[in-house]
PDB file of C-alpha atoms and ligand atoms in Angstrom:
ATOM      1  CA  MET A   1      -0.050  -0.131   0.006  1.00 77.00           C
ATOM      2  CA  LYS A   2       1.591   3.004  -1.149  1.00 81.00           C
ATOM      3  CA  ASP A   3       0.171   6.891  -1.283  1.00 84.00           C
ATOM      4  CA  GLU A   4       1.259   8.486  -4.881  1.00 87.00           C
ATOM      5  CA  ASN A   5       1.578  11.656  -3.206  1.00 94.00           C
ATOM      6  CA  CYS A   6       3.396  10.854   0.324  1.00 97.00           C
ATOM      7  CA  ILE A   7       6.854  11.917   0.133  1.00 98.00           C
ATOM      8  CA  PHE A   8       8.105   9.271   2.682  1.00 98.00           C
ATOM      9  CA  CYS A   9       6.346   6.685   0.575  1.00 97.00           C
ATOM     10  CA  LYS A  10       8.841   8.057  -2.075  1.00 97.00           C
ATOM     11  CA  ILE A  11      12.160   7.799   0.301  1.00 98.00           C
ATOM     12  CA  ALA A  12      11.087   4.589   1.527  1.00 98.00           C
ATOM     13  CA  ALA A  13      11.294   3.195  -1.869  1.00 97.00           C
ATOM     14  CA  GLY A  14      14.048   5.020  -2.753  1.00 97.00           C
ATOM     15  CA  GLU A  15      12.560   6.804  -5.410  1.00 97.00           C
ATOM     16  CA  ILE A  16      13.907   9.818  -3.714  1.00 97.00           C
ATOM     17  CA  PRO A  17      17.054   9.719  -2.652  1.00 97.00           C
ATOM     18  CA  SER A  18      17.988   9.977   1.085  1.00 98.00           C
ATOM     19  CA  ALA A  19      20.790   9.435   3.556  1.00 98.00           C
ATOM     20  CA  THR A  20      19.988   6.058   4.505  1.00 98.00           C
ATOM     21  CA  LEU A  21      21.701   4.361   7.757  1.00 98.00           C
ATOM     22  CA  TYR A  22      19.926   0.922   7.336  1.00 98.00           C
ATOM     23  CA  GLU A  23      17.338  -0.609   5.013  1.00 98.00           C
ATOM     24  CA  ASP A  24      15.255  -3.838   5.512  1.00 98.00           C
ATOM     25  CA  GLU A  25      12.322  -5.350   3.495  1.00 98.00           C
ATOM     26  CA  ASP A  26       9.921  -3.306   5.790  1.00 98.00           C
ATOM     27  CA  PHE A  27      11.598  -0.449   6.603  1.00 98.00           C
ATOM     28  CA  ARG A  28      14.009   2.542   5.619  1.00 98.00           C
ATOM     29  CA  VAL A  29      15.832   4.589   8.535  1.00 98.00           C
ATOM     30  CA  ILE A  30      17.136   7.917   7.408  1.00 98.00           C
ATOM     31  CA  LEU A  31      18.682  11.017   8.722  1.00 98.00           C
ATOM     32  CA  ASP A  32      16.265  13.678   8.984  1.00 98.00           C
ATOM     33  CA  LEU A  33      16.774  16.735   7.259  1.00 98.00           C
ATOM     34  CA  ASN A  34      15.754  19.363   9.886  1.00 98.00           C
ATOM     35  CA  PRO A  35      18.066  17.264  12.927  1.00 98.00           C
ATOM     36  CA  ALA A  36      17.154  18.385  16.725  1.00 98.00           C
ATOM     37  CA  SER A  37      20.414  17.332  17.359  1.00 98.00           C
ATOM     38  CA  LYS A  38      23.467  15.445  15.412  1.00 98.00           C
ATOM     39  CA  GLY A  39      22.204  11.973  13.662  1.00 98.00           C
ATOM     40  CA  HIS A  40      18.682  12.807  14.159  1.00 98.00           C
ATOM     41  CA  ALA A  41      16.901   9.689  12.345  1.00 98.00           C
ATOM     42  CA  LEU A  42      13.628   8.622  11.275  1.00 98.00           C
ATOM     43  CA  ILE A  43      12.125   4.938  11.022  1.00 98.00           C
ATOM     44  CA  LEU A  44      10.312   4.926   7.694  1.00 98.00           C
ATOM     45  CA  PRO A  45       8.167   1.967   6.868  1.00 98.00           C
ATOM     46  CA  LYS A  46       7.864   1.404   3.227  1.00 98.00           C
ATOM     47  CA  GLU A  47       4.136   0.729   3.576  1.00 97.00           C
ATOM     48  CA  HIS A  48       2.205   3.653   4.201  1.00 98.00           C
ATOM     49  CA  TYR A  49       0.191   4.417   7.314  1.00 98.00           C
ATOM     50  CA  ARG A  50      -1.144   7.571   8.318  1.00 98.00           C
ATOM     51  CA  ASN A  51       0.491   7.235  12.101  1.00 98.00           C
ATOM     52  CA  LEU A  52      -0.031   4.827  15.040  1.00 98.00           C
ATOM     53  CA  TYR A  53      -3.642   4.598  14.541  1.00 98.00           C
ATOM     54  CA  ASP A  54      -3.713   2.519  11.856  1.00 96.00           C
ATOM     55  CA  LEU A  55      -0.064   1.047  11.661  1.00 98.00           C
ATOM     56  CA  ASP A  56       0.011  -2.606  10.843  1.00 97.00           C
ATOM     57  CA  ASP A  57       0.368  -4.913  14.002  1.00 98.00           C
ATOM     58  CA  GLU A  58       3.303  -6.625  12.746  1.00 98.00           C
ATOM     59  CA  LEU A  59       4.993  -3.877  11.850  1.00 98.00           C
ATOM     60  CA  ALA A  60       4.308  -1.616  14.849  1.00 98.00           C
ATOM     61  CA  SER A  61       6.232  -4.873  16.606  1.00 97.00           C
ATOM     62  CA  LYS A  62       9.022  -4.828  14.292  1.00 98.00           C
ATOM     63  CA  VAL A  63       9.633  -1.378  14.466  1.00 98.00           C
ATOM     64  CA  LEU A  64      10.663  -0.848  18.272  1.00 98.00           C
ATOM     65  CA  VAL A  65      13.207  -3.834  17.311  1.00 98.00           C
ATOM     66  CA  VAL A  66      14.512  -1.406  14.494  1.00 98.00           C
ATOM     67  CA  ALA A  67      14.873   1.158  16.923  1.00 98.00           C
ATOM     68  CA  LYS A  68      16.597  -0.777  19.549  1.00 98.00           C
ATOM     69  CA  LYS A  69      19.148  -1.704  16.635  1.00 98.00           C
ATOM     70  CA  MET A  70      19.535   1.944  15.475  1.00 98.00           C
ATOM     71  CA  VAL A  71      20.148   3.248  18.840  1.00 98.00           C
ATOM     72  CA  ASN A  72      22.332   0.732  20.123  1.00 98.00           C
ATOM     73  CA  ARG A  73      24.738   1.308  17.050  1.00 98.00           C
ATOM     74  CA  LEU A  74      24.501   4.744  16.796  1.00 98.00           C
ATOM     75  CA  ARG A  75      25.244   5.704  20.109  1.00 96.00           C
ATOM     76  CA  ASP A  76      28.559   4.300  19.443  1.00 95.00           C
ATOM     77  CA  VAL A  77      29.044   5.991  16.480  1.00 97.00           C
ATOM     78  CA  LEU A  78      27.651   9.480  17.577  1.00 98.00           C
ATOM     79  CA  GLY A  79      29.081   9.275  21.032  1.00 97.00           C
ATOM     80  CA  CYS A  80      25.520  10.743  22.247  1.00 98.00           C
ATOM     81  CA  SER A  81      24.583  10.296  26.193  1.00 98.00           C
ATOM     82  CA  GLY A  82      21.265   9.290  25.574  1.00 98.00           C
ATOM     83  CA  TYR A  83      18.399   9.166  23.086  1.00 98.00           C
ATOM     84  CA  ASN A  84      14.544  10.199  22.942  1.00 98.00           C
ATOM     85  CA  ILE A  85      12.078   8.126  21.265  1.00 98.00           C
ATOM     86  CA  VAL A  86       9.340  10.545  19.564  1.00 98.00           C
ATOM     87  CA  GLN A  87       6.379   9.422  17.593  1.00 98.00           C
ATOM     88  CA  ASN A  88       3.901  12.318  16.563  1.00 98.00           C
ATOM     89  CA  ASN A  89       0.193  11.567  15.586  1.00 98.00           C
ATOM     90  CA  GLU A  90      -1.962  13.862  14.171  1.00 98.00           C
ATOM     91  CA  GLY A  91      -1.346  17.800  13.648  1.00 98.00           C
ATOM     92  CA  VAL A  92      -2.318  18.782  17.373  1.00 98.00           C
ATOM     93  CA  ALA A  93       0.566  16.073  18.508  1.00 97.00           C
ATOM     94  CA  GLY A  94       3.028  18.029  16.083  1.00 96.00           C
ATOM     95  CA  GLN A  95       2.836  15.376  13.097  1.00 98.00           C
ATOM     96  CA  SER A  96       3.903  17.298   9.899  1.00 98.00           C
ATOM     97  CA  VAL A  97       4.196  14.090   7.527  1.00 98.00           C
ATOM     98  CA  PHE A  98       1.491  11.717   7.577  1.00 98.00           C
ATOM     99  CA  HIS A  99       3.212   8.850   7.036  1.00 98.00           C
ATOM    100  CA  PHE A 100       4.215   6.667  10.202  1.00 98.00           C
ATOM    101  CA  HIS A 101       7.524   7.253  11.352  1.00 98.00           C
ATOM    102  CA  MET A 102       9.463   7.198  14.767  1.00 98.00           C
ATOM    103  CA  HIS A 103      12.297  10.010  15.515  1.00 98.00           C
ATOM    104  CA  LEU A 104      15.139   8.763  17.219  1.00 98.00           C
ATOM    105  CA  ILE A 105      16.900  11.509  18.466  1.00 98.00           C
ATOM    106  CA  PRO A 106      20.452  11.275  20.186  1.00 98.00           C
ATOM    107  CA  ARG A 107      21.020  13.623  23.535  1.00 98.00           C
ATOM    108  CA  TYR A 108      24.450  15.080  24.197  1.00 98.00           C
ATOM    109  CA  GLU A 109      25.154  16.920  27.195  1.00 97.00           C
ATOM    110  CA  GLY A 110      24.282  20.323  27.268  1.00 96.00           C
ATOM    111  CA  ASP A 111      22.295  20.188  24.060  1.00 97.00           C
ATOM    112  CA  ASN A 112      19.326  22.617  23.619  1.00 92.00           C
ATOM    113  CA  VAL A 113      16.648  20.032  22.082  1.00 97.00           C
ATOM    114  CA  GLY A 114      13.672  20.845  24.090  1.00 92.00           C
ATOM    115  CA  ILE A 115      11.591  17.678  24.305  1.00 93.00           C
ATOM    116  CA  GLY A 116       9.740  18.054  27.528  1.00 91.00           C
ATOM    117  CA  TRP A 117       6.159  19.277  29.288  1.00 94.00           C
ATOM    118  CA  LYS A 118       5.054  21.077  32.288  1.00 96.00           C
ATOM    119  CA  LEU A 119       4.215  18.345  34.994  1.00 97.00           C
ATOM    120  CA  GLY A 120       0.476  18.343  35.755  1.00 98.00           C
ATOM    121  CA  THR A 121      -1.002  16.500  38.979  1.00 98.00           C
ATOM    122  CA  LEU A 122      -3.447  13.613  38.363  1.00 98.00           C
ATOM    123  CA  THR A 123      -6.501  14.311  39.852  1.00 98.00           C
ATOM    124  CA  GLU A 124      -8.999  11.972  41.320  1.00 98.00           C
ATOM    125  CA  GLU A 125     -11.686  12.933  38.963  1.00 98.00           C
ATOM    126  CA  ASP A 126     -10.001  12.133  35.851  1.00 98.00           C
ATOM    127  CA  LYS A 127      -8.249   8.728  37.094  1.00 98.00           C
ATOM    128  CA  ALA A 128     -12.050   8.132  37.923  1.00 98.00           C
ATOM    129  CA  GLU A 129     -13.438   9.066  34.510  1.00 98.00           C
ATOM    130  CA  ILE A 130     -10.610   7.011  32.609  1.00 98.00           C
ATOM    131  CA  LEU A 131     -10.477   4.051  34.378  1.00 98.00           C
ATOM    132  CA  ASN A 132     -14.262   3.920  34.445  1.00 98.00           C
ATOM    133  CA  LYS A 133     -14.423   4.502  30.297  1.00 98.00           C
ATOM    134  CA  LEU A 134     -11.793   1.910  29.314  1.00 97.00           C
ATOM    135  CA  LYS A 135     -13.742  -0.708  31.619  1.00 95.00           C
TER     136      LYS A 135
HETATM  137  P1  AMP B   1       6.866  15.138  12.465  1.00 63.34           P
HETATM  138  O1  AMP B   1       6.844  16.617  12.656  1.00 63.34           O
HETATM  139  O2  AMP B   1       6.799  14.014  13.462  1.00 63.34           O
HETATM  140  O3  AMP B   1       6.068  14.356  11.348  1.00 63.34           O
HETATM  141  O4  AMP B   1       8.285  14.835  11.532  1.00 63.34           O
HETATM  142  C1  AMP B   1       8.471  15.033  10.137  1.00 63.34           C
HETATM  143  C2  AMP B   1      10.181  15.159  10.214  1.00 63.34           C
HETATM  144  O5  AMP B   1      10.237  14.609   8.928  1.00 63.34           O
HETATM  145  C3  AMP B   1      10.655  16.236  10.622  1.00 63.34           C
HETATM  146  O6  AMP B   1      11.736  16.251  11.400  1.00 63.34           O
HETATM  147  C4  AMP B   1      11.331  16.654   9.354  1.00 63.34           C
HETATM  148  O7  AMP B   1      12.227  17.467   9.604  1.00 63.34           O
HETATM  149  C5  AMP B   1      11.669  15.538   8.521  1.00 63.34           C
HETATM  150  N1  AMP B   1      11.512  15.400   6.994  1.00 63.34           N
HETATM  151  C6  AMP B   1      10.596  16.237   6.523  1.00 63.34           C
HETATM  152  N2  AMP B   1      11.034  16.071   4.939  1.00 63.34           N
HETATM  153  C7  AMP B   1      12.171  15.133   5.094  1.00 63.34           C
HETATM  154  C8  AMP B   1      13.110  14.499   3.790  1.00 63.34           C
HETATM  155  N3  AMP B   1      12.515  14.876   2.881  1.00 63.34           N
HETATM  156  N4  AMP B   1      14.070  13.963   4.413  1.00 63.34           N
HETATM  157  C9  AMP B   1      14.414  13.659   6.037  1.00 63.34           C
HETATM  158  N5  AMP B   1      13.543  14.151   6.806  1.00 63.34           N
HETATM  159  C10 AMP B   1      12.480  14.908   6.298  1.00 63.34           C
HETATM  160 ZN1   ZN B   2       3.633   7.365   2.822  1.00 63.34          ZN
END
């Protein structure tokens, strides 16, 4: 399943050149063109899925194995001190390319990569509502 208007479909298929770090039958891993830090990479499935909501189950389980392999190789190559794995779903959550992808963002001491949020407090109302609705 491909989307002819999707740039990540074309990159994953090799129709548009990319800085490819790894490729197998299901995925291509590329360097992000606008990296948050040196070595910021993206895991792209070769098939088109808009985001995690409809990602194929088998690919969903494989993608974390690829992420693990990549961060273990790249942390030696890059000499980074940590990693953030980020995966945005829908525009409100920061998704700008609507073909599932997982960000691998190396972290270096003193870098200015801004991944974070203000800590809230879990209220009794929210807790009860969510747990009840999930039943
Ligand atoms: P998101 O905002 O989670 O959808 O992430 C999209 C990411 O794709 C951004 O970090 C962009 O810098 C990156 N990006 C967009 N177009 C390209 C491209 N042609 N090659 C590599 N990375 C890209
Ligand atoms: Zn696509």
